[in-house]
């Protein structure tokens, strides 16, 4: 039975493209087209932050419950409240990553009427395209980086050229990981990415480890990018790609000393943990997120 013309999860899954990469591009193309038609192209923090919150609200198992019926009927104000609750939930369990992701959600503290405008419709577009099902299915989710793809779409070529920012295509990142990663990499090894972009090389490395029968959660991951929005996407992707508990994300000078950068990242993570203990809720909300990990 459809709701607002949106089919249930089983049908959305059946209608999705065959591959995760094609599915990611469909989601991004639809999101980008809706945003250009209805909102300002300069609102990168909102378009990315809303997609990130919905992706993180997806069940962590492909056979999990359908949260679509909880999200689809919401109006703009109710949807703002729901995504606040999603970030509040994540703040409880991953304060360091949520702190790193602040550029994507800090606007929720005091959203303007324009910030709220049309977000419920935008969410329905993302649900219709199967973002929840994409994020629930790790084999799909690790195939590409929708946040990075959408960020590229939202940035003009001249902006990317001025900042020297050009993202590595997923296919190239996959090939690099397959060629460079040894099959006998010992648990506890460190993956250091001082200029990570939104994390696509890390995505490829984690996918390659899984293909080799290894668990990414057995390794240490550090992603840094000078652009805070890129680093924020890395923090969200670390959760979507199930990298495990040993992850640090920072936004710092990519040309700095690696050990010093890591030490500052550790300091910021510890600071976020202390902040969470004294501030259990990031944002006031009337609802509870459907994603509440054990």
PDB file of C-alpha atoms in Angstrom, residues 91-264:
ATOM      1  CA  UNK A  91      25.330  12.022  19.845  1.00  0.00           C
ATOM      2  CA  UNK A  92      24.695   9.497  22.611  1.00  0.00           C
ATOM      3  CA  UNK A  93      26.751   6.750  20.966  1.00  0.00           C
ATOM      4  CA  UNK A  94      29.206   8.569  18.683  1.00  0.00           C
ATOM      5  CA  UNK A  95      29.890  12.034  20.145  1.00  0.00           C
ATOM      6  CA  UNK A  96      33.277  12.346  18.435  1.00  0.00           C
ATOM      7  CA  UNK A  97      31.868  11.690  14.955  1.00  0.00           C
ATOM      8  CA  UNK A  98      28.789  13.852  15.541  1.00  0.00           C
ATOM      9  CA  UNK A  99      31.065  16.691  16.661  1.00  0.00           C
ATOM     10  CA  UNK A 100      33.122  16.278  13.479  1.00  0.00           C
ATOM     11  CA  UNK A 101      29.876  16.342  11.473  1.00  0.00           C
ATOM     12  CA  UNK A 102      28.698  19.662  12.987  1.00  0.00           C
ATOM     13  CA  UNK A 103      28.781  21.599   9.682  1.00  0.00           C
ATOM     14  CA  UNK A 104      25.964  19.301   8.495  1.00  0.00           C
ATOM     15  CA  UNK A 105      23.647  19.702  11.478  1.00  0.00           C
ATOM     16  CA  UNK A 106      24.443  22.811  13.530  1.00  0.00           C
ATOM     17  CA  UNK A 107      21.858  24.781  11.522  1.00  0.00           C
ATOM     18  CA  UNK A 108      19.219  22.725  13.370  1.00  0.00           C
ATOM     19  CA  UNK A 109      19.849  24.749  16.541  1.00  0.00           C
ATOM     20  CA  UNK A 110      17.919  27.717  15.138  1.00  0.00           C
ATOM     21  CA  UNK A 111      16.555  26.999  11.643  1.00  0.00           C
ATOM     22  CA  UNK A 112      14.883  29.884   9.866  1.00  0.00           C
ATOM     23  CA  UNK A 113      11.560  29.605   8.074  1.00  0.00           C
ATOM     24  CA  UNK A 114      13.504  29.367   4.821  1.00  0.00           C
ATOM     25  CA  UNK A 115      15.700  26.583   6.237  1.00  0.00           C
ATOM     26  CA  UNK A 116      12.549  24.564   7.004  1.00  0.00           C
ATOM     27  CA  UNK A 117      10.832  25.295   3.697  1.00  0.00           C
ATOM     28  CA  UNK A 118      10.097  22.164   1.695  1.00  0.00           C
ATOM     29  CA  UNK A 119      12.331  19.824   3.708  1.00  0.00           C
ATOM     30  CA  UNK A 120       9.523  17.333   4.251  1.00  0.00           C
ATOM     31  CA  UNK A 121       9.007  17.155   0.473  1.00  0.00           C
ATOM     32  CA  UNK A 122      12.757  16.745  -0.015  1.00  0.00           C
ATOM     33  CA  UNK A 123      12.724  13.878   2.499  1.00  0.00           C
ATOM     34  CA  UNK A 124       9.864  12.202   0.643  1.00  0.00           C
ATOM     35  CA  UNK A 125      11.876  12.418  -2.590  1.00  0.00           C
ATOM     36  CA  UNK A 126      14.819  10.705  -0.891  1.00  0.00           C
ATOM     37  CA  UNK A 127      12.622   7.992   0.618  1.00  0.00           C
ATOM     38  CA  UNK A 128      10.934   7.392  -2.742  1.00  0.00           C
ATOM     39  CA  UNK A 129      14.348   6.927  -4.381  1.00  0.00           C
ATOM     40  CA  UNK A 130      15.231   4.277  -1.807  1.00  0.00           C
ATOM     41  CA  UNK A 131      17.796   6.094   0.356  1.00  0.00           C
ATOM     42  CA  UNK A 132      16.727   4.100   3.429  1.00  0.00           C
ATOM     43  CA  UNK A 133      17.086   0.784   1.600  1.00  0.00           C
ATOM     44  CA  UNK A 134      20.401   1.864   0.081  1.00  0.00           C
ATOM     45  CA  UNK A 135      21.819   2.766   3.495  1.00  0.00           C
ATOM     46  CA  UNK A 136      20.537  -0.420   5.138  1.00  0.00           C
ATOM     47  CA  UNK A 137      22.256  -2.669   2.592  1.00  0.00           C
ATOM     48  CA  UNK A 138      26.008  -2.555   3.258  1.00  0.00           C
ATOM     49  CA  UNK A 139      26.845  -4.167  -0.078  1.00  0.00           C
ATOM     50  CA  UNK A 140      25.107  -1.224  -1.782  1.00  0.00           C
ATOM     51  CA  UNK A 141      26.182   1.447   0.671  1.00  0.00           C
ATOM     52  CA  UNK A 142      29.893   0.690   0.335  1.00  0.00           C
ATOM     53  CA  UNK A 143      29.727   0.837  -3.465  1.00  0.00           C
ATOM     54  CA  UNK A 144      29.805   4.640  -3.662  1.00  0.00           C
ATOM     55  CA  UNK A 145      29.579   7.919  -1.741  1.00  0.00           C
ATOM     56  CA  UNK A 146      26.267   9.771  -2.272  1.00  0.00           C
ATOM     57  CA  UNK A 147      27.274  12.634   0.027  1.00  0.00           C
ATOM     58  CA  UNK A 148      30.453  13.207  -1.963  1.00  0.00           C
ATOM     59  CA  UNK A 149      28.590  12.924  -5.260  1.00  0.00           C
ATOM     60  CA  UNK A 150      25.932  15.406  -4.125  1.00  0.00           C
ATOM     61  CA  UNK A 151      28.576  17.819  -2.835  1.00  0.00           C
ATOM     62  CA  UNK A 152      30.216  17.744  -6.267  1.00  0.00           C
ATOM     63  CA  UNK A 153      26.878  18.441  -7.938  1.00  0.00           C
ATOM     64  CA  UNK A 154      26.196  21.341  -5.582  1.00  0.00           C
ATOM     65  CA  UNK A 155      29.625  22.911  -6.243  1.00  0.00           C
ATOM     66  CA  UNK A 156      30.309  24.594  -9.561  1.00  0.00           C
ATOM     67  CA  UNK A 157      33.325  23.623 -11.639  1.00  0.00           C
ATOM     68  CA  UNK A 158      34.888  27.051 -11.040  1.00  0.00           C
ATOM     69  CA  UNK A 159      34.490  26.639  -7.264  1.00  0.00           C
ATOM     70  CA  UNK A 160      36.152  23.228  -7.346  1.00  0.00           C
ATOM     71  CA  UNK A 161      38.922  24.507  -9.623  1.00  0.00           C
ATOM     72  CA  UNK A 162      39.561  27.515  -7.366  1.00  0.00           C
ATOM     73  CA  UNK A 163      39.886  25.302  -4.303  1.00  0.00           C
ATOM     74  CA  UNK A 164      41.783  22.555  -6.128  1.00  0.00           C
ATOM     75  CA  UNK A 165      39.089  20.084  -5.072  1.00  0.00           C
ATOM     76  CA  UNK A 166      38.434  17.185  -7.444  1.00  0.00           C
ATOM     77  CA  UNK A 167      37.110  13.948  -6.011  1.00  0.00           C
ATOM     78  CA  UNK A 168      38.485  10.543  -6.940  1.00  0.00           C
ATOM     79  CA  UNK A 169      35.902   8.516  -8.917  1.00  0.00           C
ATOM     80  CA  UNK A 170      34.662   5.428  -7.092  1.00  0.00           C
ATOM     81  CA  UNK A 171      35.963   3.092  -9.808  1.00  0.00           C
ATOM     82  CA  UNK A 172      39.486   4.549  -9.559  1.00  0.00           C
ATOM     83  CA  UNK A 173      39.414   4.336  -5.751  1.00  0.00           C
ATOM     84  CA  UNK A 174      38.321   0.688  -5.946  1.00  0.00           C
ATOM     85  CA  UNK A 175      41.129  -0.177  -8.358  1.00  0.00           C
ATOM     86  CA  UNK A 176      43.741   1.512  -6.156  1.00  0.00           C
ATOM     87  CA  UNK A 177      42.551  -0.395  -3.096  1.00  0.00           C
ATOM     88  CA  UNK A 178      42.557  -3.723  -4.914  1.00  0.00           C
ATOM     89  CA  UNK A 179      46.100  -3.158  -6.194  1.00  0.00           C
ATOM     90  CA  UNK A 180      47.659  -1.705  -3.050  1.00  0.00           C
ATOM     91  CA  UNK A 181      46.102  -3.580  -0.147  1.00  0.00           C
ATOM     92  CA  UNK A 182      47.915  -6.812   0.799  1.00  0.00           C
ATOM     93  CA  UNK A 183      45.844  -9.908   1.500  1.00  0.00           C
ATOM     94  CA  UNK A 184      47.517 -10.554   4.832  1.00  0.00           C
ATOM     95  CA  UNK A 185      47.130  -7.130   6.447  1.00  0.00           C
ATOM     96  CA  UNK A 186      47.335  -7.739  10.219  1.00  0.00           C
ATOM     97  CA  UNK A 187      44.531  -6.529  12.517  1.00  0.00           C
ATOM     98  CA  UNK A 188      45.385  -3.267  14.211  1.00  0.00           C
ATOM     99  CA  UNK A 189      47.018  -1.725  11.141  1.00  0.00           C
ATOM    100  CA  UNK A 190      46.367   1.988  10.627  1.00  0.00           C
ATOM    101  CA  UNK A 191      44.794   3.645   7.598  1.00  0.00           C
ATOM    102  CA  UNK A 192      45.831   7.305   7.478  1.00  0.00           C
ATOM    103  CA  UNK A 193      44.220   9.674   4.990  1.00  0.00           C
ATOM    104  CA  UNK A 194      45.371  13.294   5.628  1.00  0.00           C
ATOM    105  CA  UNK A 195      43.485  14.680   2.600  1.00  0.00           C
ATOM    106  CA  UNK A 196      40.459  12.417   2.527  1.00  0.00           C
ATOM    107  CA  UNK A 197      37.878  14.490   0.682  1.00  0.00           C
ATOM    108  CA  UNK A 198      34.620  12.868   1.724  1.00  0.00           C
ATOM    109  CA  UNK A 199      36.314   9.502   2.264  1.00  0.00           C
ATOM    110  CA  UNK A 200      36.003   7.618  -1.002  1.00  0.00           C
ATOM    111  CA  UNK A 201      39.484   6.050  -0.724  1.00  0.00           C
ATOM    112  CA  UNK A 202      38.618   4.823   2.756  1.00  0.00           C
ATOM    113  CA  UNK A 203      35.346   3.438   1.391  1.00  0.00           C
ATOM    114  CA  UNK A 204      37.258   1.480  -1.230  1.00  0.00           C
ATOM    115  CA  UNK A 205      39.755   0.182   1.329  1.00  0.00           C
ATOM    116  CA  UNK A 206      36.993  -1.004   3.667  1.00  0.00           C
ATOM    117  CA  UNK A 207      35.140  -2.704   0.799  1.00  0.00           C
ATOM    118  CA  UNK A 208      38.335  -4.442  -0.305  1.00  0.00           C
ATOM    119  CA  UNK A 209      39.008  -5.692   3.222  1.00  0.00           C
ATOM    120  CA  UNK A 210      35.504  -7.176   3.386  1.00  0.00           C
ATOM    121  CA  UNK A 211      36.046  -8.831   0.005  1.00  0.00           C
ATOM    122  CA  UNK A 212      39.203 -10.398   1.453  1.00  0.00           C
ATOM    123  CA  UNK A 213      37.204 -11.738   4.393  1.00  0.00           C
ATOM    124  CA  UNK A 214      38.606  -9.179   6.847  1.00  0.00           C
ATOM    125  CA  UNK A 215      36.644  -6.870   9.164  1.00  0.00           C
ATOM    126  CA  UNK A 216      37.248  -3.109   8.822  1.00  0.00           C
ATOM    127  CA  UNK A 217      36.415  -2.795  12.518  1.00  0.00           C
ATOM    128  CA  UNK A 218      39.702  -4.613  13.267  1.00  0.00           C
ATOM    129  CA  UNK A 219      41.725  -1.654  11.954  1.00  0.00           C
ATOM    130  CA  UNK A 220      42.359   1.981  12.873  1.00  0.00           C
ATOM    131  CA  UNK A 221      41.035   4.690  10.551  1.00  0.00           C
ATOM    132  CA  UNK A 222      41.905   8.375  10.459  1.00  0.00           C
ATOM    133  CA  UNK A 223      40.371  10.747   7.926  1.00  0.00           C
ATOM    134  CA  UNK A 224      41.338  14.410   7.728  1.00  0.00           C
ATOM    135  CA  UNK A 225      40.395  17.120   5.271  1.00  0.00           C
ATOM    136  CA  UNK A 226      41.044  20.879   5.394  1.00  0.00           C
ATOM    137  CA  UNK A 227      37.446  21.566   4.328  1.00  0.00           C
ATOM    138  CA  UNK A 228      35.108  21.159   7.347  1.00  0.00           C
ATOM    139  CA  UNK A 229      32.191  20.090   5.128  1.00  0.00           C
ATOM    140  CA  UNK A 230      34.295  17.326   3.560  1.00  0.00           C
ATOM    141  CA  UNK A 231      35.404  16.191   7.009  1.00  0.00           C
ATOM    142  CA  UNK A 232      31.780  16.240   8.197  1.00  0.00           C
ATOM    143  CA  UNK A 233      30.846  13.920   5.328  1.00  0.00           C
ATOM    144  CA  UNK A 234      33.724  11.623   6.353  1.00  0.00           C
ATOM    145  CA  UNK A 235      32.262  11.395   9.855  1.00  0.00           C
ATOM    146  CA  UNK A 236      28.843  10.399   8.519  1.00  0.00           C
ATOM    147  CA  UNK A 237      30.358   7.957   6.036  1.00  0.00           C
ATOM    148  CA  UNK A 238      32.379   6.275   8.788  1.00  0.00           C
ATOM    149  CA  UNK A 239      29.044   5.226  10.297  1.00  0.00           C
ATOM    150  CA  UNK A 240      27.353   4.343   7.005  1.00  0.00           C
ATOM    151  CA  UNK A 241      30.316   2.198   5.919  1.00  0.00           C
ATOM    152  CA  UNK A 242      30.455   0.461   9.327  1.00  0.00           C
ATOM    153  CA  UNK A 243      34.133   1.179   9.919  1.00  0.00           C
ATOM    154  CA  UNK A 244      33.834   0.276  13.576  1.00  0.00           C
ATOM    155  CA  UNK A 245      34.862   1.987  16.822  1.00  0.00           C
ATOM    156  CA  UNK A 246      38.460   2.906  15.926  1.00  0.00           C
ATOM    157  CA  UNK A 247      37.811   5.966  13.760  1.00  0.00           C
ATOM    158  CA  UNK A 248      39.032   9.550  14.022  1.00  0.00           C
ATOM    159  CA  UNK A 249      37.894  12.395  11.791  1.00  0.00           C
ATOM    160  CA  UNK A 250      39.404  15.863  11.746  1.00  0.00           C
ATOM    161  CA  UNK A 251      39.507  19.048   9.699  1.00  0.00           C
ATOM    162  CA  UNK A 252      43.058  20.368   9.743  1.00  0.00           C
ATOM    163  CA  UNK A 253      45.983  21.361   7.530  1.00  0.00           C
ATOM    164  CA  UNK A 254      46.620  18.399   5.259  1.00  0.00           C
ATOM    165  CA  UNK A 255      50.299  19.344   4.936  1.00  0.00           C
ATOM    166  CA  UNK A 256      50.938  19.351   8.676  1.00  0.00           C
ATOM    167  CA  UNK A 257      52.834  16.737  10.648  1.00  0.00           C
ATOM    168  CA  UNK A 258      50.740  13.560  10.678  1.00  0.00           C
ATOM    169  CA  UNK A 259      51.456  12.739  14.322  1.00  0.00           C
ATOM    170  CA  UNK A 260      50.507  16.261  15.412  1.00  0.00           C
ATOM    171  CA  UNK A 261      47.327  16.141  13.332  1.00  0.00           C
ATOM    172  CA  UNK A 262      46.343  12.832  14.889  1.00  0.00           C
ATOM    173  CA  UNK A 263      47.057  14.127  18.383  1.00  0.00           C
ATOM    174  CA  UNK A 264      44.777  17.119  17.805  1.00  0.00           C
TER     175      UNK A 264
END
